[in-house]
Short mmCIF file of C-alpha atoms in Angstrom, two decimals:
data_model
loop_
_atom_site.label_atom_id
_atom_site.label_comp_id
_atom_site.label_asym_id
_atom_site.label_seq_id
_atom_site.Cartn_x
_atom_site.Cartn_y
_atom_site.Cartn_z
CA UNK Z 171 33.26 17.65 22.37
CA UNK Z 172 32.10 14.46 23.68
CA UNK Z 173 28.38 14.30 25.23
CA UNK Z 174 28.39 12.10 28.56
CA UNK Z 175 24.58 10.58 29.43
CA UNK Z 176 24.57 10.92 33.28
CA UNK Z 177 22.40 8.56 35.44
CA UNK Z 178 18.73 9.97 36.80
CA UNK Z 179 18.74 12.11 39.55
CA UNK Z 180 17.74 10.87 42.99
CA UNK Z 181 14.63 12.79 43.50
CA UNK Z 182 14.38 15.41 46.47
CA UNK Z 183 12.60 14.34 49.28
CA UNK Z 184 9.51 16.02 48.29
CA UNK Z 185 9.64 14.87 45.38
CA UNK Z 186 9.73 11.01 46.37
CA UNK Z 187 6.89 11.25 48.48
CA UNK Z 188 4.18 12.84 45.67
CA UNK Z 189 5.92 9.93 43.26
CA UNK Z 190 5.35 7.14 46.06
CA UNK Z 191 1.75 8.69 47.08
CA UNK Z 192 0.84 8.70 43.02
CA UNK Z 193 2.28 5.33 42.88
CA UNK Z 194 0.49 4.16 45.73
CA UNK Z 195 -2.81 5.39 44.42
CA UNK Z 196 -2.33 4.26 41.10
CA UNK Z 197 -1.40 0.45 41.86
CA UNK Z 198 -2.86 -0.20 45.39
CA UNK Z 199 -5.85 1.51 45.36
CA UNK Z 200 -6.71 1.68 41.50
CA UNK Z 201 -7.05 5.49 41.09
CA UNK Z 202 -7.60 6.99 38.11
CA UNK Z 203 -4.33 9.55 36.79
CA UNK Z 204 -7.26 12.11 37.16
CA UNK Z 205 -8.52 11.14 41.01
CA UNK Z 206 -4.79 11.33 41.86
CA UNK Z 207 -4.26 14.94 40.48
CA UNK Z 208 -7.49 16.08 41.87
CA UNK Z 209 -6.72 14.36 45.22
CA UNK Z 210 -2.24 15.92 45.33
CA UNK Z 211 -3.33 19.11 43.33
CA UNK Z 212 -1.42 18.58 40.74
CA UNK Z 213 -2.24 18.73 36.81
CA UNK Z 214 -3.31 14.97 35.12
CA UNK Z 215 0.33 15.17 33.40
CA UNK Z 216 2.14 15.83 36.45
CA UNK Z 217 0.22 12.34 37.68
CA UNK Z 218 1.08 10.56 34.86
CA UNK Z 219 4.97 12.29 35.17
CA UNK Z 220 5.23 11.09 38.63
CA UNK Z 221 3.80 7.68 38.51
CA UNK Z 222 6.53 7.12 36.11
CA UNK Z 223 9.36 8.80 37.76
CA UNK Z 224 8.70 6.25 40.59
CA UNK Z 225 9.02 3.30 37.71
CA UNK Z 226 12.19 4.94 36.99
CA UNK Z 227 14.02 5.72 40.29
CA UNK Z 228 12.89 1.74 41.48
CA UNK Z 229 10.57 2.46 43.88
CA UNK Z 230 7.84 0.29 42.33
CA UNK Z 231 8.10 -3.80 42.31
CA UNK Z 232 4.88 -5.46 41.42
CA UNK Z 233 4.69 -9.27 42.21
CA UNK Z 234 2.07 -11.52 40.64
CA UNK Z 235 1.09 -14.42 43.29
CA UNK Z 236 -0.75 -17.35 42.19
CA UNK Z 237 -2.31 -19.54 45.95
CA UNK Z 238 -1.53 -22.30 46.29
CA UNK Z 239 -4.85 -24.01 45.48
CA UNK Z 240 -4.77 -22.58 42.07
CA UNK Z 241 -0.80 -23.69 41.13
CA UNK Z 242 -1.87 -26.74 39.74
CA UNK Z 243 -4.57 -25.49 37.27
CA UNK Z 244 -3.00 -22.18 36.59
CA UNK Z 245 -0.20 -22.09 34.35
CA UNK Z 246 0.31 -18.33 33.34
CA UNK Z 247 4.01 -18.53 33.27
CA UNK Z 248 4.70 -21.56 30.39
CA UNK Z 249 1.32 -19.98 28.75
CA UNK Z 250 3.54 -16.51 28.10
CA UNK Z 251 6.97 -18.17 27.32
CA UNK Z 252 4.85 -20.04 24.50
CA UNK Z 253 3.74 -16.94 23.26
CA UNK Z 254 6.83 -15.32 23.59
CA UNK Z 255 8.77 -18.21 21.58
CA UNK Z 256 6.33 -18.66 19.12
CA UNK Z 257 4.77 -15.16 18.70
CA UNK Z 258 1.19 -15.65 19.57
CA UNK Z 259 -1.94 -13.36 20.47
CA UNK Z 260 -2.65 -16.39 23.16
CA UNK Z 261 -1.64 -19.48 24.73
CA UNK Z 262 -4.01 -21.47 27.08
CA UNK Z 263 -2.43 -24.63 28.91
CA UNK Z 264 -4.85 -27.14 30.79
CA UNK Z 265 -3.85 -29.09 33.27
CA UNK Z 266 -5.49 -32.42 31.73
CA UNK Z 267 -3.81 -34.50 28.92
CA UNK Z 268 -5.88 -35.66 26.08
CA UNK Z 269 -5.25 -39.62 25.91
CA UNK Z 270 -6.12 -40.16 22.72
CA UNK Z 271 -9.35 -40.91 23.27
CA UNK Z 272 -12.53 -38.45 22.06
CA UNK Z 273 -13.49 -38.25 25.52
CA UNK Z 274 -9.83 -36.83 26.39
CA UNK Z 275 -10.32 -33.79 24.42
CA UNK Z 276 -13.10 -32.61 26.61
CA UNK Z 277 -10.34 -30.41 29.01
CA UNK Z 278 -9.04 -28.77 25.50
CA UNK Z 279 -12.19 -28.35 24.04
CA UNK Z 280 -13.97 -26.02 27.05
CA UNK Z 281 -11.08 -23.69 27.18
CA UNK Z 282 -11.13 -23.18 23.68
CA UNK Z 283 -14.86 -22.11 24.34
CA UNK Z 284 -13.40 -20.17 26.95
CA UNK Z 285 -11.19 -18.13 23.74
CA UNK Z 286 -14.17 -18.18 21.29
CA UNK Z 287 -16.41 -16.21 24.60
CA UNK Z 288 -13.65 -13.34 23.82
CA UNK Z 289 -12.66 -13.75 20.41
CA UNK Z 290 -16.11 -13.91 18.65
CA UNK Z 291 -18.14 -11.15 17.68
CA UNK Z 292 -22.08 -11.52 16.39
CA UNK Z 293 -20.79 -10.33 12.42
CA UNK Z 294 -18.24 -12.64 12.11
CA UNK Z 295 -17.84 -15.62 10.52
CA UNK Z 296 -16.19 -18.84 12.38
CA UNK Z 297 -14.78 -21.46 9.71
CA UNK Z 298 -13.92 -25.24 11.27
CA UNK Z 299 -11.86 -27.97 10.16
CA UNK Z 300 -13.54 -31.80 11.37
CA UNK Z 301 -11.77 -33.33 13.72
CA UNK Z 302 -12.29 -35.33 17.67
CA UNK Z 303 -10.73 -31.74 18.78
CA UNK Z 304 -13.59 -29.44 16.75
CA UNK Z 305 -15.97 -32.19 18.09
CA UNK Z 306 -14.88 -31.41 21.91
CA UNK Z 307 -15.36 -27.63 21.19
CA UNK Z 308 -18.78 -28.44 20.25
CA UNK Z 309 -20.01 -30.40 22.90
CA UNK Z 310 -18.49 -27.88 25.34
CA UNK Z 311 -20.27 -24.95 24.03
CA UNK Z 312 -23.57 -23.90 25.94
CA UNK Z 313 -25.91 -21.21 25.20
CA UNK Z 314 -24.85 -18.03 25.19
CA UNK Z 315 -21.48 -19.10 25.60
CA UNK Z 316 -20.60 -17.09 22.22
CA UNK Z 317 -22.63 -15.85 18.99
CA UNK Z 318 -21.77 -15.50 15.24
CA UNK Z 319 -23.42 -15.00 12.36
CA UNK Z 320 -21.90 -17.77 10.49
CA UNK Z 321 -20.44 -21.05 10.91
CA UNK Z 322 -18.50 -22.33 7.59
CA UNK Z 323 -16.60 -26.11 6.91
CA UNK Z 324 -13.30 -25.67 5.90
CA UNK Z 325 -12.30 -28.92 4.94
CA UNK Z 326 -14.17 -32.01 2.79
CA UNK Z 327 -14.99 -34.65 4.84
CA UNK Z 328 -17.21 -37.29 2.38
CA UNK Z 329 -15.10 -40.86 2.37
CA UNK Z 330 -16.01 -44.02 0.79
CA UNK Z 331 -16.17 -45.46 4.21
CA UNK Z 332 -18.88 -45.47 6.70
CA UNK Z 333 -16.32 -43.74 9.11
CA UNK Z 334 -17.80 -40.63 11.43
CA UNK Z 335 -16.03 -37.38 11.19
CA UNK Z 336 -18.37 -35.66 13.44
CA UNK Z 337 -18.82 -33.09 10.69
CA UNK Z 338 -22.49 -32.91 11.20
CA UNK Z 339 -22.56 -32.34 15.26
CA UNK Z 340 -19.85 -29.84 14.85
CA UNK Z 341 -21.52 -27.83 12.08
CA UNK Z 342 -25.49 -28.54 13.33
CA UNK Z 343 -24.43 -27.74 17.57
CA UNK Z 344 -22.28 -24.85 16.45
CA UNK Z 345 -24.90 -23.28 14.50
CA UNK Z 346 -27.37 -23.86 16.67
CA UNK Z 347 -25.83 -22.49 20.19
CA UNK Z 348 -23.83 -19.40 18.19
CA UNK Z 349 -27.39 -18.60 16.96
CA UNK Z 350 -25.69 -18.94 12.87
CA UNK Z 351 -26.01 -20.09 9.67
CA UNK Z 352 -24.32 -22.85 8.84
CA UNK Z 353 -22.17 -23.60 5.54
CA UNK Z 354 -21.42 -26.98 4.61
CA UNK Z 355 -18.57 -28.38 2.82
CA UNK Z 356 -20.11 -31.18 0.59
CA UNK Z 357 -17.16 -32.92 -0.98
CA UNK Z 358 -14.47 -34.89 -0.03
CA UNK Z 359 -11.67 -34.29 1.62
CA UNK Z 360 -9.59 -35.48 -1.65
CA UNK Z 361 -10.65 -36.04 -5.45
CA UNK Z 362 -8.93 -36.19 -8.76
CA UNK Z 363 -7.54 -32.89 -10.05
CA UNK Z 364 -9.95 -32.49 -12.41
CA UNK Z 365 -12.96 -32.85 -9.78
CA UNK Z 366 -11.18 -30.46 -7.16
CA UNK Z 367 -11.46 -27.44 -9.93
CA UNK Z 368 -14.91 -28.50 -10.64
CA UNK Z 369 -15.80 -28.21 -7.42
CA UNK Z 370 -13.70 -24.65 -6.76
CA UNK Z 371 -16.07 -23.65 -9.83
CA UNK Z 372 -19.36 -25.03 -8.70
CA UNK Z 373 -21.49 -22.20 -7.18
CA UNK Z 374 -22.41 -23.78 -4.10
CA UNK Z 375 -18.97 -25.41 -3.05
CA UNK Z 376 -16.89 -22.56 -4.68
CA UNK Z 377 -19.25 -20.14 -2.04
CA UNK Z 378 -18.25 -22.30 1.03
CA UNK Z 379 -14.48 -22.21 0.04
CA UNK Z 380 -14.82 -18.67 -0.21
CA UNK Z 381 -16.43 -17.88 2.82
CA UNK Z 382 -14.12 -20.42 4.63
CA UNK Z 383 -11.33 -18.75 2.93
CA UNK Z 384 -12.13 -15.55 4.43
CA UNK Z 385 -13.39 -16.65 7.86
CA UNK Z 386 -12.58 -13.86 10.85
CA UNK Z 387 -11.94 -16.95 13.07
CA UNK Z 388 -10.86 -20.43 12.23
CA UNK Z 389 -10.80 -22.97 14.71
CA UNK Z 390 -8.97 -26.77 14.15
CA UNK Z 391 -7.18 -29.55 15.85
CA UNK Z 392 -4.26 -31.13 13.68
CA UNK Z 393 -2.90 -34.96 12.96
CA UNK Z 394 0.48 -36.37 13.07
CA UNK Z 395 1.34 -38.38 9.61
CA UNK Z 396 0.89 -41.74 11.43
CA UNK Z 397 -1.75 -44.96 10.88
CA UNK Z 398 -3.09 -43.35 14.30
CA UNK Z 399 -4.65 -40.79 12.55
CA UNK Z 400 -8.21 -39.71 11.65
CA UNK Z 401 -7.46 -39.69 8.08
CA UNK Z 402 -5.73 -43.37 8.04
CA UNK Z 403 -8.47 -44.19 10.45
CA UNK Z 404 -10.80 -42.93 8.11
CA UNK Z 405 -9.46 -43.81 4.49
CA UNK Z 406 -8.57 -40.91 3.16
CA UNK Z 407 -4.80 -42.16 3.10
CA UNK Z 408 -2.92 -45.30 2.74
CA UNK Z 409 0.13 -46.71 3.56
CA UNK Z 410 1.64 -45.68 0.08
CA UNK Z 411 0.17 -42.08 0.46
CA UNK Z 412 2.17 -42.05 3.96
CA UNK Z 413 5.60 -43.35 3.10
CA UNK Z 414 5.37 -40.64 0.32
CA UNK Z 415 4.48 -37.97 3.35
CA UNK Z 416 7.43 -39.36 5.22
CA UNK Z 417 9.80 -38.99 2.86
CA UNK Z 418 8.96 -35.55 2.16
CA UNK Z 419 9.68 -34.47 5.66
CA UNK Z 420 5.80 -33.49 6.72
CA UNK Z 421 4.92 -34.31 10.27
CA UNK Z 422 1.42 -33.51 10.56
CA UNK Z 423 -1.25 -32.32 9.06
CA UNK Z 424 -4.32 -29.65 9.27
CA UNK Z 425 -7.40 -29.27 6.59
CA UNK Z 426 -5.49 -32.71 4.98
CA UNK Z 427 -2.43 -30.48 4.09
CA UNK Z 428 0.80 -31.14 4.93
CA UNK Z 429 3.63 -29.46 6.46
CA UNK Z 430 7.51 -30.30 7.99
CA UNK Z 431 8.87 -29.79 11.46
CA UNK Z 432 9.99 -26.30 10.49
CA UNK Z 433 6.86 -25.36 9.14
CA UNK Z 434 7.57 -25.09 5.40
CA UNK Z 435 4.16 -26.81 3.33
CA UNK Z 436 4.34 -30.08 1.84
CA UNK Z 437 4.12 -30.40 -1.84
CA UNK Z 438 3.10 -33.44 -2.80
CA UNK Z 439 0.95 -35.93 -5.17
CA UNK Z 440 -2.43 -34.68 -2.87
CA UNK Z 441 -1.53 -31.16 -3.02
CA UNK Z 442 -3.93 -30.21 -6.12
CA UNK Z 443 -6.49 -33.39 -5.45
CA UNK Z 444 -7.22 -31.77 -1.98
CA UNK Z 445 -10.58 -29.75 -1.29
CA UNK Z 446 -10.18 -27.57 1.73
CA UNK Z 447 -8.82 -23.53 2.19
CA UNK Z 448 -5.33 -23.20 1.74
CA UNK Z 449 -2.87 -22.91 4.34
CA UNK Z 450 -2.15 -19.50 3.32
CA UNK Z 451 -5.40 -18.46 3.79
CA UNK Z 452 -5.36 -20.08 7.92
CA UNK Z 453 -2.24 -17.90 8.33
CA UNK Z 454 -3.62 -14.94 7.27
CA UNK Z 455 -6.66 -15.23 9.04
CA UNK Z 456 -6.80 -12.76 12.04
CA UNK Z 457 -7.58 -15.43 14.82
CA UNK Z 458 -6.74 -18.62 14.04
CA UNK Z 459 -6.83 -21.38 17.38
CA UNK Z 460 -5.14 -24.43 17.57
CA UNK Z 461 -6.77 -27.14 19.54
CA UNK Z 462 -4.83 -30.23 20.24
CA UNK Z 463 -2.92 -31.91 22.34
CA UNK Z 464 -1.33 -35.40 23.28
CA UNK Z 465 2.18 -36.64 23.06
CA UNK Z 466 1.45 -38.35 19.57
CA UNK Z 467 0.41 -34.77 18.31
CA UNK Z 468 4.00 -32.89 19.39
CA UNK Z 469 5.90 -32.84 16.66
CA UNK Z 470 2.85 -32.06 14.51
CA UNK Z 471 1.45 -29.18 17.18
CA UNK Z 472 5.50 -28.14 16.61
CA UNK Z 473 5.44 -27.88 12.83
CA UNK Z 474 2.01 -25.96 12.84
CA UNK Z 475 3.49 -23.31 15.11
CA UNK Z 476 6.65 -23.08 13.08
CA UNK Z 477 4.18 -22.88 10.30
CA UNK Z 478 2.53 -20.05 11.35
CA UNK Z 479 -0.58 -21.54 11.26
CA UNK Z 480 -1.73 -19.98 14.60
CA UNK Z 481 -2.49 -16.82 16.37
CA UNK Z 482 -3.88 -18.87 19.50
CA UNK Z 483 -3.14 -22.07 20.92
CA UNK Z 484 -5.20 -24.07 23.63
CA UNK Z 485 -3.20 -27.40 24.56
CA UNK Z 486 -2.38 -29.20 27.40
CA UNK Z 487 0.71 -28.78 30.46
CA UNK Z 488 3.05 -31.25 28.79
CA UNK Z 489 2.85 -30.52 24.99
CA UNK Z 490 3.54 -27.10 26.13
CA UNK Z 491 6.55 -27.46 28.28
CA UNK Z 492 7.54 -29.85 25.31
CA UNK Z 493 7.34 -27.09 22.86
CA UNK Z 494 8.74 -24.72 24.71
CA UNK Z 495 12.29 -26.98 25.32
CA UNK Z 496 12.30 -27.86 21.82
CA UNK Z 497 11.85 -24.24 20.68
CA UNK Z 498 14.73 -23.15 22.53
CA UNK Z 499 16.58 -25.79 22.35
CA UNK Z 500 16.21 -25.49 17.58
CA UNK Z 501 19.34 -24.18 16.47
CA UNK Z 502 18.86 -20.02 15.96
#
């Protein structure tokens, strides 16, 4: 015998008005399912029954309005269709555009103090990669804006060059203002094979991989696979190293490991000569936030996501609608 599944019932009269009352209580005046039984005498599950049976029979529409003061620095909409395409905890647009310039990360880097005021708890530990992005976070960090209990490197910095990662400011104002100890990284970013697992087995550096390794929040910009960035800038690569890259298929780069556009990891000649955490090890962190932004950085902001290199992303109003067209617009 077949079994037919008949459409709800219109609710009686009666009926409608205790679901439109409990409604009304509920969402307009923000009464507890308790206050509302107490106040129809009813039981709390007869609340809770007919706050739902007015979901259900349509008499509930909830509209979010943003005023019009706020449309231009408010972006909730793009921020959920990023983390709806990309499956993150968090998205947070600004409204200002890095342009390329350390100053230009200043917009990025206060929001992302904005996600580390939320995301942060006193026991845990924070892990950073260096970076004009990490250096923003810094200098938008105040007192009491957060607290840790330690701050870790997660990435060799040391060059042959008298170039300035920032390293120290990040590490010293972040330990400082999150009241924590600090861990530094003393290496270089890349080494011979041989050095990289005599560092891994050196007490001091093996304990600051291992603590960056396990980090309860990671925080990092990224860099395309370009002369523009801070690893050409800063001789850790040449031209040689990056027509190698190219060919390979990465587009950007985070830690000074590589990845493609679909987010699969590079392998190549600097994979073992390479002294930071492991990519694995960002994914499976529990909060990992991207910071970056910048049309030069899309393709590699792109690639990290695809990567799964981030639970939370903080970049600016056109990377994200750029993301968000290219995502839908990958083959499925």
């Amino acid at each position: 015998m077949p079994v037919t599944t008949e459409p709800p019932r219109p609710l009686a009269s009666e009926d409608v008005r205790l679901a439109l009352r409990a409604a009304t209580l509920y969402h307009l005046e923000g009464a507890t399912q308790a206050e509302i039984a107490a106040k129809l005498g009813v039981s709390r599950p007869t609340a809770g029954r007919l706050i739902a049976r007015a979901r259900a029979q349509g008499l509930i529409r909830i509209e979010i309005s943003i005023p019009d003061e706020l449309g231009a620095t408010v972006h909730t909409e793009l921020e959920r269709n990023l983390e709806q395409n990309f499956g993150l905890t968090e998205a947070v647009v600004t409204s200002a555009v890095p342009d390329g310039s350390p100053a230009g990360y200043y917009a990025l880097g206060r929001a992302a103090v904005g996600v580390l005021a939320r995301r942060l708890h006193e026991r845990d530990t924070l892990g950073f990669t260096w970076g004009p992005e990490t250096v923003a976070v810094a200098q938008a960090l105040k007192p009491r804006s957060a607290r840790c209990a330690t701050v870790v490197q997660l990435d060799g910095s040391m060059t042959t060059t008298n170039y300035q990662t920032g390293v120290d400011f990040t590490l010293g104002t972040c330990a400082q203002l999150l009241q924590a100890e600090p861990v530094r990284l003393h290496a270089p970013l890349y080494a011979d094979a041989a050095t990289v697992t005599a560092l891994q087995n050196d007490s001091l550096m093996g304990r600051a991989l291992e603590v960056g390794r396990n980090a309860d929040v990671m925080i990092f910009g990224i860099g395309p696979v370009s002369t523009a960035t801070t690893l050409f800038e800063g001789s850790y690569l040449d031209t040689a190293l990056l027509d190698e890259l190219r060919r390979l298929g990465a587009v950007g780069e985070m830690g000074g490991r590589f990845y493609t556009r679909e987010g699969a990891d590079i392998d190549s000649s600097l994979t073992a000569r390479t002294v930071s955490v492991p990519l694995d090890a960002v994914r499976a962190c529990p909060a990992a936030v991207l910071v970056s932004g910048g049309g030069n950085k899309h393709e590699a902001i792109l690639g990290a996501l695809n990567a799964g290199l981030a639970d939370i992303v903080v970049t600016d109003i056109d990377t994200a609608r750029w993301l968000v067209e290219h995502k839908e617009a990958a083959p499925r």
